Structures are given as C-alpha cells and as structure tokens.
JSON list of C-alpha atoms in Angstrom, two decimals:
[
{"chain": "A", "resi": 1, "resn": "MET", "atom": "CA", "xyz": [-5.97, 20.77, -8.94]},
{"chain": "A", "resi": 2, "resn": "TYR", "atom": "CA", "xyz": [-5.76, 23.37, -6.18]},
{"chain": "A", "resi": 3, "resn": "LYS", "atom": "CA", "xyz": [-2.72, 25.66, -6.03]},
{"chain": "A", "resi": 4, "resn": "ASN", "atom": "CA", "xyz": [-1.06, 23.40, -8.64]},
{"chain": "A", "resi": 5, "resn": "LYS", "atom": "CA", "xyz": [-1.46, 20.31, -6.41]},
{"chain": "A", "resi": 6, "resn": "PRO", "atom": "CA", "xyz": [-3.95, 17.41, -6.66]},
{"chain": "A", "resi": 7, "resn": "HIS", "atom": "CA", "xyz": [-7.07, 17.96, -4.55]},
{"chain": "A", "resi": 8, "resn": "ILE", "atom": "CA", "xyz": [-10.33, 16.05, -4.00]},
{"chain": "A", "resi": 9, "resn": "GLY", "atom": "CA", "xyz": [-13.22, 18.06, -2.56]},
{"chain": "A", "resi": 10, "resn": "HIS", "atom": "CA", "xyz": [-13.30, 18.01, 1.24]},
{"chain": "A", "resi": 11, "resn": "PHE", "atom": "CA", "xyz": [-10.83, 15.09, 1.46]},
{"chain": "A", "resi": 12, "resn": "GLY", "atom": "CA", "xyz": [-7.88, 17.19, 0.36]},
{"chain": "A", "resi": 13, "resn": "ASN", "atom": "CA", "xyz": [-4.92, 15.30, -1.06]},
{"chain": "A", "resi": 14, "resn": "PRO", "atom": "CA", "xyz": [-5.93, 12.20, -3.10]},
{"chain": "A", "resi": 15, "resn": "VAL", "atom": "CA", "xyz": [-3.21, 10.25, -1.30]},
{"chain": "A", "resi": 16, "resn": "ARG", "atom": "CA", "xyz": [-5.38, 10.36, 1.84]},
{"chain": "A", "resi": 17, "resn": "VAL", "atom": "CA", "xyz": [-8.04, 8.40, -0.07]},
{"chain": "A", "resi": 18, "resn": "LEU", "atom": "CA", "xyz": [-5.50, 5.97, -1.57]},
{"chain": "A", "resi": 19, "resn": "LEU", "atom": "CA", "xyz": [-3.99, 5.29, 1.86]},
{"chain": "A", "resi": 20, "resn": "GLU", "atom": "CA", "xyz": [-7.42, 4.88, 3.48]},
{"chain": "A", "resi": 21, "resn": "LEU", "atom": "CA", "xyz": [-6.90, 7.89, 5.78]},
{"chain": "A", "resi": 22, "resn": "VAL", "atom": "CA", "xyz": [-10.30, 9.49, 5.22]},
{"chain": "A", "resi": 23, "resn": "GLY", "atom": "CA", "xyz": [-11.62, 8.57, 8.70]},
{"chain": "A", "resi": 24, "resn": "HIS", "atom": "CA", "xyz": [-8.33, 9.37, 10.45]},
{"chain": "A", "resi": 25, "resn": "PRO", "atom": "CA", "xyz": [-8.22, 13.13, 11.12]},
{"chain": "A", "resi": 26, "resn": "HIS", "atom": "CA", "xyz": [-5.09, 12.96, 13.30]},
{"chain": "A", "resi": 27, "resn": "ARG", "atom": "CA", "xyz": [-2.85, 11.66, 10.50]},
{"chain": "A", "resi": 28, "resn": "GLN", "atom": "CA", "xyz": [-0.91, 13.82, 8.07]},
{"chain": "A", "resi": 29, "resn": "VAL", "atom": "CA", "xyz": [0.70, 12.93, 4.76]},
{"chain": "A", "resi": 30, "resn": "ARG", "atom": "CA", "xyz": [4.03, 14.45, 3.75]},
{"chain": "A", "resi": 31, "resn": "PRO", "atom": "CA", "xyz": [5.69, 14.07, 0.35]},
{"chain": "A", "resi": 32, "resn": "THR", "atom": "CA", "xyz": [9.03, 12.30, 0.05]},
{"chain": "A", "resi": 33, "resn": "CYS", "atom": "CA", "xyz": [9.55, 13.05, -3.65]},
{"chain": "A", "resi": 34, "resn": "SER", "atom": "CA", "xyz": [10.12, 16.37, -5.36]},
{"chain": "A", "resi": 35, "resn": "GLU", "atom": "CA", "xyz": [7.21, 16.18, -7.84]},
{"chain": "A", "resi": 36, "resn": "PRO", "atom": "CA", "xyz": [4.42, 18.43, -6.46]},
{"chain": "A", "resi": 37, "resn": "ARG", "atom": "CA", "xyz": [1.67, 16.57, -8.39]},
{"chain": "A", "resi": 38, "resn": "CYS", "atom": "CA", "xyz": [2.72, 13.05, -7.35]},
{"chain": "A", "resi": 39, "resn": "ILE", "atom": "CA", "xyz": [0.02, 10.84, -5.81]},
{"chain": "A", "resi": 40, "resn": "GLU", "atom": "CA", "xyz": [1.97, 7.55, -5.73]},
{"chain": "A", "resi": 41, "resn": "PRO", "atom": "CA", "xyz": [1.26, 6.23, -2.19]},
{"chain": "A", "resi": 42, "resn": "HIS", "atom": "CA", "xyz": [4.83, 4.97, -1.76]},
{"chain": "A", "resi": 43, "resn": "HIS", "atom": "CA", "xyz": [6.11, 8.52, -2.27]},
{"chain": "A", "resi": 44, "resn": "TRP", "atom": "CA", "xyz": [4.31, 9.80, 0.83]},
{"chain": "A", "resi": 45, "resn": "GLN", "atom": "CA", "xyz": [5.04, 9.51, 4.53]},
{"chain": "A", "resi": 46, "resn": "VAL", "atom": "CA", "xyz": [2.20, 9.18, 7.05]},
{"chain": "A", "resi": 47, "resn": "ILE", "atom": "CA", "xyz": [2.66, 11.05, 10.33]},
{"chain": "A", "resi": 48, "resn": "ALA", "atom": "CA", "xyz": [0.55, 10.64, 13.46]},
{"chain": "A", "resi": 49, "resn": "GLU", "atom": "CA", "xyz": [-0.16, 13.98, 15.14]},
{"chain": "A", "resi": 50, "resn": "ASN", "atom": "CA", "xyz": [0.37, 14.37, 18.87]},
{"chain": "A", "resi": 51, "resn": "PRO", "atom": "CA", "xyz": [-2.86, 15.59, 20.47]},
{"chain": "A", "resi": 52, "resn": "LEU", "atom": "CA", "xyz": [-2.32, 18.97, 22.11]},
{"chain": "A", "resi": 53, "resn": "TRP", "atom": "CA", "xyz": [-5.60, 19.11, 24.03]},
{"chain": "A", "resi": 54, "resn": "HIS", "atom": "CA", "xyz": [-6.76, 16.90, 26.88]},
{"chain": "A", "resi": 55, "resn": "ASP", "atom": "CA", "xyz": [-10.18, 16.32, 25.33]},
{"chain": "A", "resi": 56, "resn": "HIS", "atom": "CA", "xyz": [-8.74, 14.30, 22.44]},
{"chain": "A", "resi": 57, "resn": "GLY", "atom": "CA", "xyz": [-9.41, 10.59, 22.66]},
{"chain": "A", "resi": 58, "resn": "PRO", "atom": "CA", "xyz": [-6.91, 7.98, 21.59]},
{"chain": "A", "resi": 59, "resn": "ILE", "atom": "CA", "xyz": [-5.81, 8.12, 17.97]},
{"chain": "A", "resi": 60, "resn": "LYS", "atom": "CA", "xyz": [-7.54, 5.41, 15.90]},
{"chain": "A", "resi": 61, "resn": "LYS", "atom": "CA", "xyz": [-5.35, 2.54, 14.73]},
{"chain": "A", "resi": 62, "resn": "TRP", "atom": "CA", "xyz": [-4.49, 2.69, 11.04]},
{"chain": "A", "resi": 63, "resn": "ASN", "atom": "CA", "xyz": [-3.26, -0.25, 8.96]},
{"chain": "A", "resi": 64, "resn": "ASP", "atom": "CA", "xyz": [-0.98, 0.83, 6.14]},
{"chain": "A", "resi": 65, "resn": "PRO", "atom": "CA", "xyz": [-2.47, -0.55, 2.87]},
{"chain": "A", "resi": 66, "resn": "ARG", "atom": "CA", "xyz": [0.98, -0.32, 1.27]},
{"chain": "A", "resi": 67, "resn": "LYS", "atom": "CA", "xyz": [2.08, -3.27, 3.38]},
{"chain": "A", "resi": 68, "resn": "ARG", "atom": "CA", "xyz": [-0.11, -6.34, 3.27]},
{"chain": "A", "resi": 69, "resn": "VAL", "atom": "CA", "xyz": [0.72, -9.27, 5.55]},
{"chain": "A", "resi": 70, "resn": "MET", "atom": "CA", "xyz": [0.04, -12.80, 4.33]},
{"chain": "A", "resi": 71, "resn": "GLY", "atom": "CA", "xyz": [1.31, -15.85, 6.14]},
{"chain": "A", "resi": 72, "resn": "GLY", "atom": "CA", "xyz": [3.45, -13.73, 8.46]},
{"chain": "A", "resi": 73, "resn": "VAL", "atom": "CA", "xyz": [5.33, -12.09, 5.56]},
{"chain": "A", "resi": 74, "resn": "THR", "atom": "CA", "xyz": [4.82, -8.49, 4.45]},
{"chain": "A", "resi": 75, "resn": "PHE", "atom": "CA", "xyz": [4.22, -7.94, 0.72]},
{"chain": "A", "resi": 76, "resn": "THR", "atom": "CA", "xyz": [3.96, -4.71, -1.24]},
{"chain": "A", "resi": 77, "resn": "ASP", "atom": "CA", "xyz": [0.87, -4.04, -3.36]},
{"chain": "A", "resi": 78, "resn": "ARG", "atom": "CA", "xyz": [2.79, -4.93, -6.52]},
{"chain": "A", "resi": 79, "resn": "GLU", "atom": "CA", "xyz": [3.94, -8.23, -5.00]},
{"chain": "A", "resi": 80, "resn": "VAL", "atom": "CA", "xyz": [0.36, -9.06, -3.97]},
{"chain": "A", "resi": 81, "resn": "GLU", "atom": "CA", "xyz": [-0.81, -8.37, -7.53]},
{"chain": "A", "resi": 82, "resn": "GLU", "atom": "CA", "xyz": [2.04, -10.48, -8.94]},
{"chain": "A", "resi": 83, "resn": "ILE", "atom": "CA", "xyz": [1.18, -13.35, -6.58]},
{"chain": "A", "resi": 84, "resn": "GLU", "atom": "CA", "xyz": [-2.51, -13.30, -7.50]},
{"chain": "A", "resi": 85, "resn": "ASP", "atom": "CA", "xyz": [-1.80, -13.13, -11.24]},
{"chain": "A", "resi": 86, "resn": "ASN", "atom": "CA", "xyz": [0.70, -15.99, -11.18]},
{"chain": "A", "resi": 87, "resn": "VAL", "atom": "CA", "xyz": [-1.52, -18.20, -9.02]},
{"chain": "A", "resi": 88, "resn": "ALA", "atom": "CA", "xyz": [-4.38, -17.70, -11.48]},
{"chain": "A", "resi": 89, "resn": "ASP", "atom": "CA", "xyz": [-2.06, -18.54, -14.42]},
{"chain": "A", "resi": 90, "resn": "VAL", "atom": "CA", "xyz": [-0.80, -21.74, -12.78]},
{"chain": "A", "resi": 91, "resn": "GLN", "atom": "CA", "xyz": [-4.30, -22.85, -11.74]},
{"chain": "A", "resi": 92, "resn": "SER", "atom": "CA", "xyz": [-5.62, -22.27, -15.26]},
{"chain": "A", "resi": 93, "resn": "GLY", "atom": "CA", "xyz": [-2.79, -24.40, -16.69]},
{"chain": "A", "resi": 94, "resn": "GLU", "atom": "CA", "xyz": [-1.32, -21.55, -18.70]},
{"chain": "A", "resi": 95, "resn": "PHE", "atom": "CA", "xyz": [2.02, -21.83, -16.85]},
{"chain": "A", "resi": 96, "resn": "THR", "atom": "CA", "xyz": [3.72, -24.35, -14.61]},
{"chain": "A", "resi": 97, "resn": "LEU", "atom": "CA", "xyz": [5.44, -23.61, -11.30]},
{"chain": "A", "resi": 98, "resn": "GLU", "atom": "CA", "xyz": [8.80, -24.02, -13.06]},
{"chain": "A", "resi": 99, "resn": "ASP", "atom": "CA", "xyz": [7.84, -21.33, -15.60]},
{"chain": "A", "resi": 100, "resn": "VAL", "atom": "CA", "xyz": [6.79, -19.00, -12.80]},
{"chain": "A", "resi": 101, "resn": "ARG", "atom": "CA", "xyz": [10.01, -19.69, -10.86]},
{"chain": "A", "resi": 102, "resn": "GLU", "atom": "CA", "xyz": [12.08, -18.50, -13.83]},
{"chain": "A", "resi": 103, "resn": "SER", "atom": "CA", "xyz": [10.21, -15.19, -13.99]},
{"chain": "A", "resi": 104, "resn": "ILE", "atom": "CA", "xyz": [10.01, -14.43, -10.24]},
{"chain": "A", "resi": 105, "resn": "LYS", "atom": "CA", "xyz": [13.08, -12.81, -8.71]},
{"chain": "A", "resi": 106, "resn": "SER", "atom": "CA", "xyz": [12.21, -12.82, -4.99]},
{"chain": "A", "resi": 107, "resn": "ASP", "atom": "CA", "xyz": [12.07, -16.09, -3.09]},
{"chain": "A", "resi": 108, "resn": "HIS", "atom": "CA", "xyz": [9.38, -15.03, -0.60]},
{"chain": "A", "resi": 109, "resn": "VAL", "atom": "CA", "xyz": [6.99, -14.17, -3.47]},
{"chain": "A", "resi": 110, "resn": "PHE", "atom": "CA", "xyz": [7.58, -17.53, -5.15]},
{"chain": "A", "resi": 111, "resn": "GLU", "atom": "CA", "xyz": [7.06, -19.37, -1.85]},
{"chain": "A", "resi": 112, "resn": "GLU", "atom": "CA", "xyz": [3.69, -17.64, -1.40]},
{"chain": "A", "resi": 113, "resn": "ILE", "atom": "CA", "xyz": [2.68, -18.55, -4.98]},
{"chain": "A", "resi": 114, "resn": "LYS", "atom": "CA", "xyz": [3.70, -22.17, -4.38]},
{"chain": "A", "resi": 115, "resn": "ARG", "atom": "CA", "xyz": [1.81, -22.26, -1.06]},
{"chain": "A", "resi": 116, "resn": "ARG", "atom": "CA", "xyz": [-1.39, -20.93, -2.68]},
{"chain": "A", "resi": 117, "resn": "VAL", "atom": "CA", "xyz": [-1.20, -23.28, -5.67]},
{"chain": "A", "resi": 118, "resn": "GLN", "atom": "CA", "xyz": [-0.78, -26.33, -3.43]},
{"chain": "A", "resi": 119, "resn": "MET", "atom": "CA", "xyz": [-3.79, -25.42, -1.26]}
]
C-alpha cells in the first residue's frame, strides 16, 4: 500500500499488471468505482495519452485482456472460464450438454461450449 492505495514497486497500480499494461507507458488507468483499494480490472478505465512532443513514436497497440475474442464473439474472462470448465466436464462425462444447457443463461456461451465439445 502507498498512500492508502495498492502499489507494486516500480509498476505502480497492480491493475496495470493485471491488464498487461506494463510495457505500455502511454496508457493510464482511471478508477470507475468509489473503493480506493479496488484492483478489479473491470472497475478501471484505460486511457491512451495523446503525445505532446514530436519525438514520440506511435503508441503501441494494446489488446484488452478483459475481452477475449473466440470464433468472432467477445467473451468476458468469467465467460471464458465458464466455457473451459463446462467443456472439460462434458468431455469427462461428468455432465451432458443438456445438463450444461440448464445451468447456462447466455446463448452465446452455450453455443461456444457446444462448438468445442463437437470438435
């Protein structure tokens, strides 16, 4: 903790590490929640700085790890984890696709599970 906020050595805010922003010096993180000690990546906004000097090169491209794209559909980290867990359960024979369908609320997550199981 540094000034009552989370801090990791020379990286600064731990959210920079969680969002894979360590090698991106021209990106800032800003909180969107009121808890000063929060490090939940979804509670932070990433802002690209505008270079003020002419000697700055182009800003490196950054892929947001909070949004993973599989098969043309964007999934959150929790949905990716849910997909992987359910695929493993179906492949091991612990559950059937019908059992999984009853527990999954979103159609796009179930379609991805079904696609992976049938591969």
